[in-house]
Amino acid sequence: MVEWLGYTPWKVTHASDNFQQLYEWGVKLIRIGLAYVCHQKPGDIKGKNPPPSPWRDRPVEESLRLFEDMKNGKFEEGEATMRMKTTLEDGKMDPVAYRIKYVPHHRTGDEWCIYPTYDYTHCLCDSIEHITHSLCTKEFQARRSSYYWLCNALDVYCPVQWEFARLNLHYAVVSKRKIAKLINENLVRDWDDPRLFTLTALRRRGFPPEAINLFCAKVGVTMAQTVLDPIMLEACVRDVLNAKAKRAMAILEPLKITIVDASADFPKEVTVPDYPADESRGSHQVAAAPVLYIEQSDFQEVADKNFKRLTLTQPMGLKYIGLVISVKEVVKNDDGKVVELLVESHLASELKPKAYVQWVAEPLVCEVRLYEKLFHHKNPEDPSEVPGGFLSDVNKNSLTILENAMVDQSVAGASTYTCFQFERNGFFSVDPDTTAEKMVFNRTVTLRENKTKS
C-alpha cells in the first residue's frame, strides 16, 4: 500500500529478522538486574494499577534459568512472562517484554514460542535499523519514556520518538480492534470493504492515491487531536477524478425507450468525448439504436413545473446523438409500473428541449454498488452520542446493490480499480469482483450536483 500511495520504501524489514538479537538483549537485561521472570496471570496485571509483582526481586540467576525455560517450551501460555523494571509515563509499572505463545509465526514458523511485545521490540528494532526519528501517534506518548529507558539501559543507539495526532474522521472508526469487530459481526465484508477508511478499502472504493496525498497535505501534521468530516476527503477525490476519469454513459435504474419512427438510416454509433471539457484528449464510440435505455427518474407521468426532463407533454434531448424524444405511448405492467415508453424523435434543430440526458443502447449489464455512511452519528464511539456502543450505530442501509444496471460498451475490459465518471451519476471504480461475465462497479463519490436537482 505504501508503493500504491506513490512512495518506494528504502527497505522492508520485519521484527522477526531480529528475534535472536532481541532474545540476547533480553538475557542481558536480566543480567544487569533490569528485568525478571514473573508468574502473575495476565488478568492480574491488566489495568492501570495492578499489584506489584512478588517476583520482582528474585535472584538474577533464577530469572535467567526461567527465561531459558520459557524459550525451551517448559511453561504453558500465561504461566510466565519476562518484565522490565521501569515505569511508563501513565504510571504503569514493569511492562511485559516477552510472552509465551504456542502459535507458529508467519515468517519463523515454530522456531520460537516466546515473542517480544511492542514496548520491548519497537525501540530496539529502530536502533538496529539506525532509524533517526520514530514517528507514531499520540497514544504511544506514554511509551516514550520506556523507549528511551530501554535503549539507554542496554547502551545501544537511541533514536528520537516523535508523536503526532491521529487523523480521525466523523462517521467512522479507525481502530484495528473495532474494525475487526465489524468484520466478525458480518457488518462489513473485510478490511477492504469500501465503507471503511482503511487504505485497502479506499483503494477498492476507487479513491486515487493522489487524492489521499492531497488530503493529507491540506490537513497537515499536528499534535492537536483532529476529527474531520469525510466530505473534505471526498472533495479531494472529486478534484483528482474530474481531471483523470474518462466519461462513460451508464443507467443505474433502466427504463426502456423504443423510438417508433426511427428511420432506416438511424445511426449505429455516435462519438462521445472522453473529457467533454477538453475534447482534444480523445473520444470513444458508443452504440446507438432505436431501442435504448434512460434512467427511470428521467420520466414522470405527472410532474411539477420545475421538472425539466421527459413527461407526457414535455420532450427531452438525448446527449451526443442530436435527437429529442417525445412520449407517444406509456407501457405498464400488471402492477401499473411503467416498463417502456414508445416515443417519437425530432431533430434537435427542430425542437428545443429543457434538458438533455445520458442513455445507453446495446449496453453491458453490470452490478453497481452504492455506498452511504457506515454509521448514523458523527461520533459513533462517543457514549454520550451513542449509548449502545458503535456496533449499535451501524447504518444497515449503507450498501445498495443494483444488479441490473447498464453501461455503454466503452468500459468493457477495464482493469480493476479503473475509475470512470458515469455522466450525471458520479464517479465509479471497477471492483475486484468483476468477472468475464459481469462487471461490478463501486460508486466512489457522487458528483457535486444536488441529487434532487430537477
GROMACS .gro file of C-alpha atoms in nm:
model
  454
    1MET     CA    1   0.000   0.000   0.000
    2VAL     CA    2   0.295   0.232   0.059
    3GLU     CA    3   0.400   0.187  -0.303
    4TRP     CA    4   0.038   0.234  -0.418
    5LEU     CA    5   0.046   0.574  -0.247
    6GLY     CA    6   0.347   0.662  -0.463
    7TYR     CA    7   0.636   0.600  -0.224
    8THR     CA    8   0.918   0.349  -0.257
    9PRO     CA    9   1.047   0.207   0.075
   10TRP     CA   10   1.423   0.205   0.106
   11LYS     CA   11   1.396  -0.138   0.266
   12VAL     CA   12   1.119  -0.360   0.401
   13THR     CA   13   1.212  -0.511   0.738
   14HIS     CA   14   1.041  -0.730   0.997
   15ALA     CA   15   1.083  -0.752   1.374
   16SER     CA   16   1.129  -1.127   1.325
   17ASP     CA   17   1.455  -1.053   1.139
   18ASN     CA   18   1.592  -0.962   1.482
   19PHE     CA   19   1.438  -1.227   1.709
   20GLN     CA   20   1.776  -1.374   1.808
   21GLN     CA   21   1.931  -1.035   1.886
   22LEU     CA   22   1.622  -0.931   2.082
   23TYR     CA   23   1.643  -1.251   2.288
   24GLU     CA   24   2.011  -1.193   2.362
   25TRP     CA   25   1.933  -0.840   2.479
   26GLY     CA   26   1.659  -0.984   2.698
   27VAL     CA   27   1.920  -1.206   2.865
   28LYS     CA   28   2.146  -0.902   2.909
   29LEU     CA   29   1.864  -0.702   3.064
   30ILE     CA   30   1.813  -0.973   3.325
   31ARG     CA   31   2.189  -0.999   3.390
   32ILE     CA   32   2.214  -0.628   3.474
   33GLY     CA   33   1.917  -0.655   3.709
   34LEU     CA   34   1.666  -0.460   3.496
   35ALA     CA   35   1.431  -0.746   3.407
   36TYR     CA   36   1.289  -1.057   3.570
   37VAL     CA   37   1.061  -1.353   3.507
   38CYS     CA   38   0.714  -1.310   3.660
   39HIS     CA   39   0.430  -1.558   3.717
   40GLN     CA   40   0.141  -1.319   3.766
   41LYS     CA   41  -0.157  -1.416   3.548
   42PRO     CA   42  -0.248  -1.191   3.252
   43GLY     CA   43  -0.566  -1.082   3.430
   44ASP     CA   44  -0.368  -0.980   3.737
   45ILE     CA   45  -0.154  -0.725   3.558
   46LYS     CA   46  -0.420  -0.568   3.339
   47GLY     CA   47  -0.543  -0.216   3.406
   48LYS     CA   48  -0.368   0.096   3.528
   49ASN     CA   49  -0.287  -0.005   3.886
   50PRO     CA   50  -0.202  -0.375   3.902
   51PRO     CA   51  -0.047  -0.509   4.224
   52PRO     CA   52   0.336  -0.520   4.237
   53SER     CA   53   0.491  -0.847   4.131
   54PRO     CA   54   0.608  -1.069   4.420
   55TRP     CA   55   0.882  -1.196   4.187
   56ARG     CA   56   1.031  -0.853   4.109
   57ASP     CA   57   1.337  -0.910   4.331
   58ARG     CA   58   1.401  -1.274   4.253
   59PRO     CA   59   1.771  -1.365   4.200
   60VAL     CA   60   1.921  -1.288   3.861
   61GLU     CA   61   2.041  -1.646   3.805
   62GLU     CA   62   1.693  -1.777   3.875
   63SER     CA   63   1.535  -1.539   3.623
   64LEU     CA   64   1.798  -1.634   3.364
   65ARG     CA   65   1.718  -2.003   3.408
   66LEU     CA   66   1.343  -1.944   3.393
   67PHE     CA   67   1.375  -1.721   3.084
   68GLU     CA   68   1.560  -2.002   2.909
   69ASP     CA   69   1.289  -2.244   3.021
   70MET     CA   70   1.034  -2.011   2.866
   71LYS     CA   71   1.226  -2.021   2.538
   72ASN     CA   72   1.251  -2.400   2.552
   73GLY     CA   73   0.877  -2.450   2.596
   74LYS     CA   74   0.874  -2.564   2.959
   75PHE     CA   75   0.584  -2.334   3.059
   76GLU     CA   76   0.226  -2.316   2.941
   77GLU     CA   77   0.092  -1.995   2.791
   78GLY     CA   78   0.026  -1.738   3.063
   79GLU     CA   79   0.241  -1.915   3.325
   80ALA     CA   80   0.539  -1.685   3.289
   81THR     CA   81   0.641  -1.353   3.134
   82MET     CA   82   0.961  -1.151   3.125
   83ARG     CA   83   0.904  -0.798   3.260
   84MET     CA   84   1.119  -0.484   3.256
   85LYS     CA   85   1.190  -0.287   3.572
   86THR     CA   86   1.064   0.053   3.459
   87THR     CA   87   0.753   0.267   3.490
   88LEU     CA   88   0.560   0.405   3.194
   89GLU     CA   89   0.454   0.769   3.179
   90ASP     CA   90   0.097   0.670   3.265
   91GLY     CA   91   0.223   0.517   3.590
   92LYS     CA   92   0.202   0.152   3.486
   93MET     CA   93   0.491  -0.047   3.637
   94ASP     CA   94   0.708  -0.312   3.478
   95PRO     CA   95   0.570  -0.357   3.126
   96VAL     CA   96   0.591  -0.708   2.979
   97ALA     CA   97   0.878  -0.770   2.739
   98TYR     CA   98   0.817  -1.137   2.646
   99ARG     CA   99   0.513  -1.364   2.646
  100ILE     CA  100   0.471  -1.733   2.569
  101LYS     CA  101   0.259  -1.810   2.262
  102TYR     CA  102   0.245  -2.157   2.108
  103VAL     CA  103   0.146  -2.021   1.769
  104PRO     CA  104   0.357  -2.067   1.453
  105HIS     CA  105   0.495  -1.737   1.328
  106HIS     CA  106   0.422  -1.649   0.964
  107ARG     CA  107   0.795  -1.598   0.897
  108THR     CA  108   0.985  -1.806   1.155
  109GLY     CA  109   0.746  -2.099   1.187
  110ASP     CA  110   0.788  -2.298   1.512
  111GLU     CA  111   1.140  -2.173   1.586
  112TRP     CA  112   1.018  -1.957   1.874
  113CYS     CA  113   0.747  -1.996   2.139
  114ILE     CA  114   0.825  -1.667   2.317
  115TYR     CA  115   0.753  -1.341   2.141
  116PRO     CA  116   0.860  -0.984   2.227
  117THR     CA  117   0.598  -0.718   2.293
  118TYR     CA  118   0.565  -0.381   2.122
  119ASP     CA  119   0.712  -0.199   2.424
  120TYR     CA  120   1.026  -0.411   2.400
  121THR     CA  121   1.057  -0.451   2.024
  122HIS     CA  122   0.978  -0.106   1.889
  123CYS     CA  123   1.278   0.092   2.012
  124LEU     CA  124   1.529  -0.191   1.975
  125CYS     CA  125   1.439  -0.265   1.613
  126ASP     CA  126   1.456   0.109   1.542
  127SER     CA  127   1.802   0.107   1.697
  128ILE     CA  128   1.917  -0.193   1.494
  129GLU     CA  129   1.794  -0.029   1.173
  130HIS     CA  130   1.954   0.310   1.258
  131ILE     CA  131   1.624   0.494   1.241
  132THR     CA  132   1.676   0.865   1.310
  133HIS     CA  133   1.319   0.957   1.408
  134SER     CA  134   1.048   0.712   1.506
  135LEU     CA  135   0.709   0.864   1.420
  136CYS     CA  136   0.397   0.738   1.594
  137THR     CA  137   0.054   0.859   1.701
  138LYS     CA  138  -0.011   1.031   2.032
  139GLU     CA  139  -0.144   0.725   2.214
  140PHE     CA  140   0.216   0.600   2.219
  141GLN     CA  141   0.336   0.910   2.401
  142ALA     CA  142   0.305   0.716   2.729
  143ARG     CA  143   0.561   0.472   2.588
  144ARG     CA  144   0.824   0.734   2.510
  145SER     CA  145   0.998   0.706   2.847
  146SER     CA  146   1.029   0.327   2.819
  147TYR     CA  147   1.153   0.370   2.459
  148TYR     CA  148   1.445   0.585   2.578
  149TRP     CA  149   1.495   0.388   2.901
  150LEU     CA  150   1.540   0.055   2.723
  151CYS     CA  151   1.789   0.181   2.463
  152ASN     CA  152   1.992   0.355   2.733
  153ALA     CA  153   1.974   0.055   2.970
  154LEU     CA  154   2.125  -0.169   2.702
  155ASP     CA  155   2.370   0.102   2.595
  156VAL     CA  156   2.262   0.094   2.229
  157TYR     CA  157   2.196   0.375   1.982
  158CYS     CA  158   1.871   0.556   2.072
  159PRO     CA  159   1.656   0.719   1.801
  160VAL     CA  160   1.418   1.008   1.870
  161GLN     CA  161   1.046   0.930   1.913
  162TRP     CA  162   0.808   1.194   1.779
  163GLU     CA  163   0.433   1.172   1.826
  164PHE     CA  164   0.159   1.327   1.615
  165ALA     CA  165  -0.220   1.329   1.641
  166ARG     CA  166  -0.404   1.051   1.464
  167LEU     CA  167  -0.631   1.169   1.185
  168ASN     CA  168  -0.986   1.073   1.279
  169LEU     CA  169  -1.295   1.102   1.062
  170HIS     CA  170  -1.658   1.154   1.152
  171TYR     CA  171  -1.899   0.865   1.080
  172ALA     CA  172  -1.612   0.616   1.104
  173VAL     CA  173  -1.396   0.404   1.332
  174VAL     CA  174  -1.026   0.367   1.254
  175SER     CA  175  -0.915   0.138   1.538
  176LYS     CA  176  -0.800  -0.203   1.410
  177ARG     CA  177  -0.969  -0.371   1.705
  178LYS     CA  178  -1.303  -0.207   1.630
  179ILE     CA  179  -1.283  -0.273   1.257
  180ALA     CA  180  -1.215  -0.640   1.341
  181LYS     CA  181  -1.538  -0.641   1.544
  182LEU     CA  182  -1.730  -0.504   1.246
  183ILE     CA  183  -1.589  -0.784   1.031
  184ASN     CA  184  -1.653  -1.056   1.288
  185GLU     CA  185  -2.014  -0.938   1.330
  186ASN     CA  186  -2.059  -0.951   0.948
  187LEU     CA  187  -2.143  -0.581   0.943
  188VAL     CA  188  -1.877  -0.526   0.675
  189ARG     CA  189  -1.720  -0.778   0.440
  190ASP     CA  190  -1.350  -0.743   0.518
  191TRP     CA  191  -1.068  -0.494   0.573
  192ASP     CA  192  -1.118  -0.364   0.219
  193ASP     CA  193  -1.493  -0.308   0.247
  194PRO     CA  194  -1.543   0.027   0.068
  195ARG     CA  195  -1.742   0.168   0.361
  196LEU     CA  196  -1.430   0.163   0.580
  197PHE     CA  197  -1.140   0.408   0.578
  198THR     CA  198  -0.851   0.161   0.564
  199LEU     CA  199  -0.615   0.218   0.271
  200THR     CA  200  -0.724  -0.109   0.109
  201ALA     CA  201  -1.089  -0.003   0.145
  202LEU     CA  202  -1.024   0.340  -0.006
  203ARG     CA  203  -0.841   0.180  -0.299
  204ARG     CA  204  -1.129  -0.064  -0.357
  205ARG     CA  205  -1.381   0.218  -0.348
  206GLY     CA  206  -1.182   0.397  -0.617
  207PHE     CA  207  -1.009   0.673  -0.422
  208PRO     CA  208  -0.693   0.759  -0.621
  209PRO     CA  209  -0.367   0.779  -0.421
  210GLU     CA  210  -0.313   1.134  -0.545
  211ALA     CA  211  -0.635   1.239  -0.370
  212ILE     CA  212  -0.530   1.081  -0.041
  213ASN     CA  213  -0.193   1.255  -0.058
  214LEU     CA  214  -0.364   1.584  -0.144
  215PHE     CA  215  -0.599   1.547   0.152
  216CYS     CA  216  -0.315   1.472   0.393
  217ALA     CA  217  -0.114   1.768   0.262
  218LYS     CA  218  -0.410   2.000   0.315
  219VAL     CA  219  -0.472   1.874   0.669
  220GLY     CA  220  -0.105   1.874   0.768
  221VAL     CA  221   0.060   1.709   1.070
  222THR     CA  222  -0.038   1.838   1.411
  223MET     CA  223  -0.028   1.746   1.778
  224ALA     CA  224  -0.390   1.859   1.818
  225GLN     CA  225  -0.649   1.583   1.814
  226THR     CA  226  -0.835   1.626   1.485
  227VAL     CA  227  -1.169   1.489   1.369
  228LEU     CA  228  -1.267   1.579   1.013
  229ASP     CA  229  -1.576   1.525   0.805
  230PRO     CA  230  -1.528   1.275   0.517
  231ILE     CA  231  -1.663   1.537   0.274
  232MET     CA  232  -1.318   1.701   0.284
  233LEU     CA  233  -1.158   1.380   0.160
  234GLU     CA  234  -1.434   1.329  -0.096
  235ALA     CA  235  -1.375   1.681  -0.229
  236CYS     CA  236  -1.010   1.594  -0.293
  237VAL     CA  237  -1.122   1.275  -0.470
  238ARG     CA  238  -1.351   1.475  -0.698
  239ASP     CA  239  -1.076   1.725  -0.778
  240VAL     CA  240  -0.845   1.446  -0.892
  241LEU     CA  241  -1.100   1.227  -1.070
  242ASN     CA  242  -1.264   1.517  -1.251
  243ALA     CA  243  -0.941   1.562  -1.443
  244LYS     CA  244  -0.841   1.196  -1.453
  245ALA     CA  245  -1.151   0.977  -1.501
  246LYS     CA  246  -1.282   0.914  -1.851
  247ARG     CA  247  -1.652   0.974  -1.908
  248ALA     CA  248  -1.895   0.695  -1.987
  249MET     CA  249  -2.272   0.671  -2.003
  250ALA     CA  250  -2.444   0.443  -1.753
  251ILE     CA  251  -2.801   0.388  -1.639
  252LEU     CA  252  -2.845   0.269  -1.282
  253GLU     CA  253  -3.221   0.203  -1.291
  254PRO     CA  254  -3.312   0.148  -1.656
  255LEU     CA  255  -3.633   0.237  -1.837
  256LYS     CA  256  -3.674   0.101  -2.190
  257ILE     CA  257  -3.728   0.351  -2.471
  258THR     CA  258  -3.840   0.248  -2.820
  259ILE     CA  259  -3.820   0.512  -3.094
  260VAL     CA  260  -4.116   0.410  -3.311
  261ASP     CA  261  -4.042   0.640  -3.604
  262ALA     CA  262  -3.672   0.558  -3.637
  263SER     CA  263  -3.561   0.577  -3.999
  264ALA     CA  264  -3.361   0.314  -4.182
  265ASP     CA  265  -3.051   0.533  -4.160
  266PHE     CA  266  -3.073   0.567  -3.782
  267PRO     CA  267  -2.711   0.599  -3.660
  268LYS     CA  268  -2.548   0.278  -3.538
  269GLU     CA  269  -2.295   0.459  -3.321
  270VAL     CA  270  -2.201   0.806  -3.204
  271THR     CA  271  -1.876   0.966  -3.093
  272VAL     CA  272  -1.855   1.064  -2.726
  273PRO     CA  273  -1.563   1.270  -2.587
  274ASP     CA  274  -1.359   1.110  -2.308
  275TYR     CA  275  -1.336   1.451  -2.142
  276PRO     CA  276  -1.612   1.691  -2.258
  277ALA     CA  277  -1.427   1.995  -2.119
  278ASP     CA  278  -1.125   1.914  -2.339
  279GLU     CA  279  -1.224   1.712  -2.644
  280SER     CA  280  -0.865   1.711  -2.768
  281ARG     CA  281  -0.788   1.442  -2.507
  282GLY     CA  282  -0.970   1.175  -2.707
  283SER     CA  283  -1.307   1.013  -2.764
  284HIS     CA  284  -1.477   0.674  -2.790
  285GLN     CA  285  -1.760   0.523  -2.991
  286VAL     CA  286  -2.091   0.435  -2.830
  287ALA     CA  287  -2.353   0.208  -2.987
  288ALA     CA  288  -2.682   0.372  -3.088
  289ALA     CA  289  -3.012   0.201  -3.174
  290PRO     CA  290  -3.387   0.271  -3.184
  291VAL     CA  291  -3.418   0.072  -2.860
  292LEU     CA  292  -3.229   0.235  -2.576
  293TYR     CA  293  -3.250   0.298  -2.201
  294ILE     CA  294  -3.273   0.604  -1.980
  295GLU     CA  295  -3.297   0.645  -1.602
  296GLN     CA  296  -3.641   0.574  -1.457
  297SER     CA  297  -3.616   0.905  -1.272
  298ASP     CA  298  -3.585   1.092  -1.603
  299PHE     CA  299  -3.954   1.031  -1.679
  300GLN     CA  300  -4.260   1.140  -1.483
  301GLU     CA  301  -4.619   1.099  -1.593
  302VAL     CA  302  -4.732   1.376  -1.361
  303ALA     CA  303  -4.465   1.636  -1.295
  304ASP     CA  304  -4.449   1.976  -1.134
  305LYS     CA  305  -4.342   2.285  -1.326
  306ASN     CA  306  -3.980   2.254  -1.208
  307PHE     CA  307  -3.926   1.910  -1.363
  308LYS     CA  308  -3.727   1.963  -1.684
  309ARG     CA  309  -3.698   1.613  -1.825
  310LEU     CA  310  -3.942   1.380  -2.000
  311THR     CA  311  -4.318   1.396  -1.931
  312LEU     CA  312  -4.631   1.313  -2.129
  313THR     CA  313  -4.627   1.667  -2.268
  314GLN     CA  314  -4.264   1.769  -2.238
  315PRO     CA  315  -3.988   1.646  -2.473
  316MET     CA  316  -3.633   1.564  -2.368
  317GLY     CA  317  -3.299   1.560  -2.550
  318LEU     CA  318  -3.057   1.266  -2.581
  319LYS     CA  319  -2.693   1.368  -2.542
  320TYR     CA  320  -2.447   1.332  -2.830
  321ILE     CA  321  -2.698   1.186  -3.079
  322GLY     CA  322  -2.872   1.511  -3.171
  323LEU     CA  323  -3.226   1.381  -3.109
  324VAL     CA  324  -3.516   1.498  -2.898
  325ILE     CA  325  -3.784   1.248  -2.795
  326SER     CA  326  -4.148   1.295  -2.701
  327VAL     CA  327  -4.381   1.036  -2.550
  328LYS     CA  328  -4.634   0.866  -2.774
  329GLU     CA  329  -4.742   0.579  -2.551
  330VAL     CA  330  -4.670   0.453  -2.197
  331VAL     CA  331  -4.646   0.076  -2.147
  332LYS     CA  332  -4.714  -0.057  -1.796
  333ASN     CA  333  -4.700  -0.400  -1.635
  334ASP     CA  334  -4.984  -0.565  -1.442
  335ASP     CA  335  -4.880  -0.375  -1.129
  336GLY     CA  336  -4.915  -0.041  -1.302
  337LYS     CA  337  -4.539   0.023  -1.317
  338VAL     CA  338  -4.403   0.194  -1.627
  339VAL     CA  339  -4.179  -0.055  -1.809
  340GLU     CA  340  -4.142   0.103  -2.155
  341LEU     CA  341  -4.201   0.426  -2.337
  342LEU     CA  342  -4.287   0.439  -2.707
  343VAL     CA  343  -4.153   0.770  -2.831
  344GLU     CA  344  -4.120   0.977  -3.142
  345SER     CA  345  -3.794   1.151  -3.235
  346HIS     CA  346  -3.721   1.502  -3.358
  347LEU     CA  347  -3.402   1.670  -3.467
  348ALA     CA  348  -3.255   1.896  -3.202
  349SER     CA  349  -3.260   2.177  -3.456
  350GLU     CA  350  -3.639   2.144  -3.484
  351LEU     CA  351  -3.738   2.112  -3.118
  352LYS     CA  352  -3.551   2.264  -2.827
  353PRO     CA  353  -3.579   2.062  -2.503
  354LYS     CA  354  -3.529   2.190  -2.149
  355ALA     CA  355  -3.280   1.913  -2.068
  356TYR     CA  356  -3.051   1.654  -2.223
  357VAL     CA  357  -2.979   1.321  -2.054
  358GLN     CA  358  -2.743   1.026  -2.091
  359TRP     CA  359  -2.867   0.697  -2.237
  360VAL     CA  360  -2.733   0.356  -2.340
  361ALA     CA  361  -2.806   0.121  -2.629
  362GLU     CA  362  -2.683  -0.238  -2.666
  363PRO     CA  363  -2.530  -0.196  -2.322
  364LEU     CA  364  -2.333  -0.413  -2.083
  365VAL     CA  365  -2.548  -0.527  -1.792
  366CYS     CA  366  -2.344  -0.474  -1.477
  367GLU     CA  367  -2.369  -0.467  -1.099
  368VAL     CA  368  -2.336  -0.132  -0.925
  369ARG     CA  369  -2.277  -0.091  -0.551
  370LEU     CA  370  -2.382   0.237  -0.392
  371TYR     CA  371  -2.236   0.331  -0.053
  372GLU     CA  372  -2.356   0.562   0.220
  373LYS     CA  373  -2.210   0.647   0.561
  374LEU     CA  374  -2.146   0.334   0.770
  375PHE     CA  375  -2.268   0.500   1.090
  376HIS     CA  376  -2.570   0.717   1.167
  377HIS     CA  377  -2.392   0.951   1.409
  378LYS     CA  378  -2.087   1.171   1.364
  379ASN     CA  379  -1.908   1.018   1.661
  380PRO     CA  380  -2.015   0.652   1.686
  381GLU     CA  381  -1.756   0.585   1.960
  382ASP     CA  382  -1.887   0.862   2.187
  383PRO     CA  383  -2.108   0.705   2.460
  384SER     CA  384  -2.289   1.034   2.513
  385GLU     CA  385  -2.390   1.032   2.146
  386VAL     CA  386  -2.432   0.655   2.102
  387PRO     CA  387  -2.507   0.497   2.442
  388GLY     CA  388  -2.537   0.149   2.293
  389GLY     CA  389  -2.184   0.144   2.150
  390PHE     CA  390  -2.057   0.183   1.795
  391LEU     CA  391  -2.190  -0.155   1.679
  392SER     CA  392  -2.544  -0.040   1.755
  393ASP     CA  393  -2.497   0.267   1.536
  394VAL     CA  394  -2.422   0.084   1.211
  395ASN     CA  395  -2.634   0.201   0.918
  396LYS     CA  396  -2.797  -0.116   0.784
  397ASN     CA  397  -2.877   0.071   0.460
  398SER     CA  398  -2.517   0.178   0.392
  399LEU     CA  399  -2.492  -0.056   0.091
  400THR     CA  400  -2.736  -0.074  -0.202
  401ILE     CA  401  -2.670  -0.325  -0.480
  402LEU     CA  402  -2.815  -0.264  -0.827
  403GLU     CA  403  -2.778  -0.594  -1.011
  404ASN     CA  404  -2.917  -0.486  -1.348
  405ALA     CA  405  -2.758  -0.151  -1.412
  406MET     CA  406  -2.637  -0.078  -1.765
  407VAL     CA  407  -2.325   0.087  -1.901
  408ASP     CA  408  -2.201   0.159  -2.251
  409GLN     CA  409  -1.959  -0.085  -2.412
  410SER     CA  410  -1.664   0.155  -2.393
  411VAL     CA  411  -1.579   0.036  -2.039
  412ALA     CA  412  -1.550  -0.331  -2.138
  413GLY     CA  413  -1.220  -0.489  -2.035
  414ALA     CA  414  -1.122  -0.210  -1.796
  415SER     CA  415  -0.880  -0.331  -1.529
  416THR     CA  416  -0.958  -0.348  -1.157
  417TYR     CA  417  -0.969  -0.009  -0.981
  418THR     CA  418  -1.003   0.185  -1.309
  419CYS     CA  419  -1.223   0.488  -1.245
  420PHE     CA  420  -1.485   0.639  -1.473
  421GLN     CA  421  -1.723   0.928  -1.444
  422PHE     CA  422  -2.068   0.794  -1.524
  423GLU     CA  423  -2.236   1.104  -1.660
  424ARG     CA  424  -2.484   1.259  -1.416
  425ASN     CA  425  -2.439   0.968  -1.172
  426GLY     CA  426  -2.094   1.013  -1.017
  427PHE     CA  427  -1.751   0.854  -1.018
  428PHE     CA  428  -1.730   0.474  -1.026
  429SER     CA  429  -1.448   0.221  -0.997
  430VAL     CA  430  -1.411  -0.134  -1.130
  431ASP     CA  431  -1.438  -0.374  -0.834
  432PRO     CA  432  -1.217  -0.685  -0.794
  433ASP     CA  433  -1.535  -0.898  -0.800
  434THR     CA  434  -1.564  -0.825  -1.173
  435THR     CA  435  -1.570  -1.139  -1.389
  436ALA     CA  436  -1.560  -1.207  -1.762
  437GLU     CA  437  -1.938  -1.248  -1.750
  438LYS     CA  438  -2.029  -0.938  -1.550
  439MET     CA  439  -1.857  -0.618  -1.448
  440VAL     CA  440  -1.900  -0.479  -1.095
  441PHE     CA  441  -1.864  -0.110  -1.013
  442ASN     CA  442  -1.837   0.073  -0.682
  443ARG     CA  443  -1.961   0.428  -0.657
  444THR     CA  444  -1.655   0.621  -0.543
  445VAL     CA  445  -1.824   0.956  -0.480
  446THR     CA  446  -2.125   1.137  -0.614
  447LEU     CA  447  -2.099   1.443  -0.836
  448ARG     CA  448  -2.113   1.791  -0.690
  449GLU     CA  449  -2.463   1.844  -0.826
  450ASN     CA  450  -2.754   1.810  -0.586
  451LYS     CA  451  -2.903   1.462  -0.637
  452THR     CA  452  -3.253   1.611  -0.612
  453LYS     CA  453  -3.191   1.853  -0.898
  454SER     CA  454  -3.482   1.858  -1.141
   0.00000   0.00000   0.00000
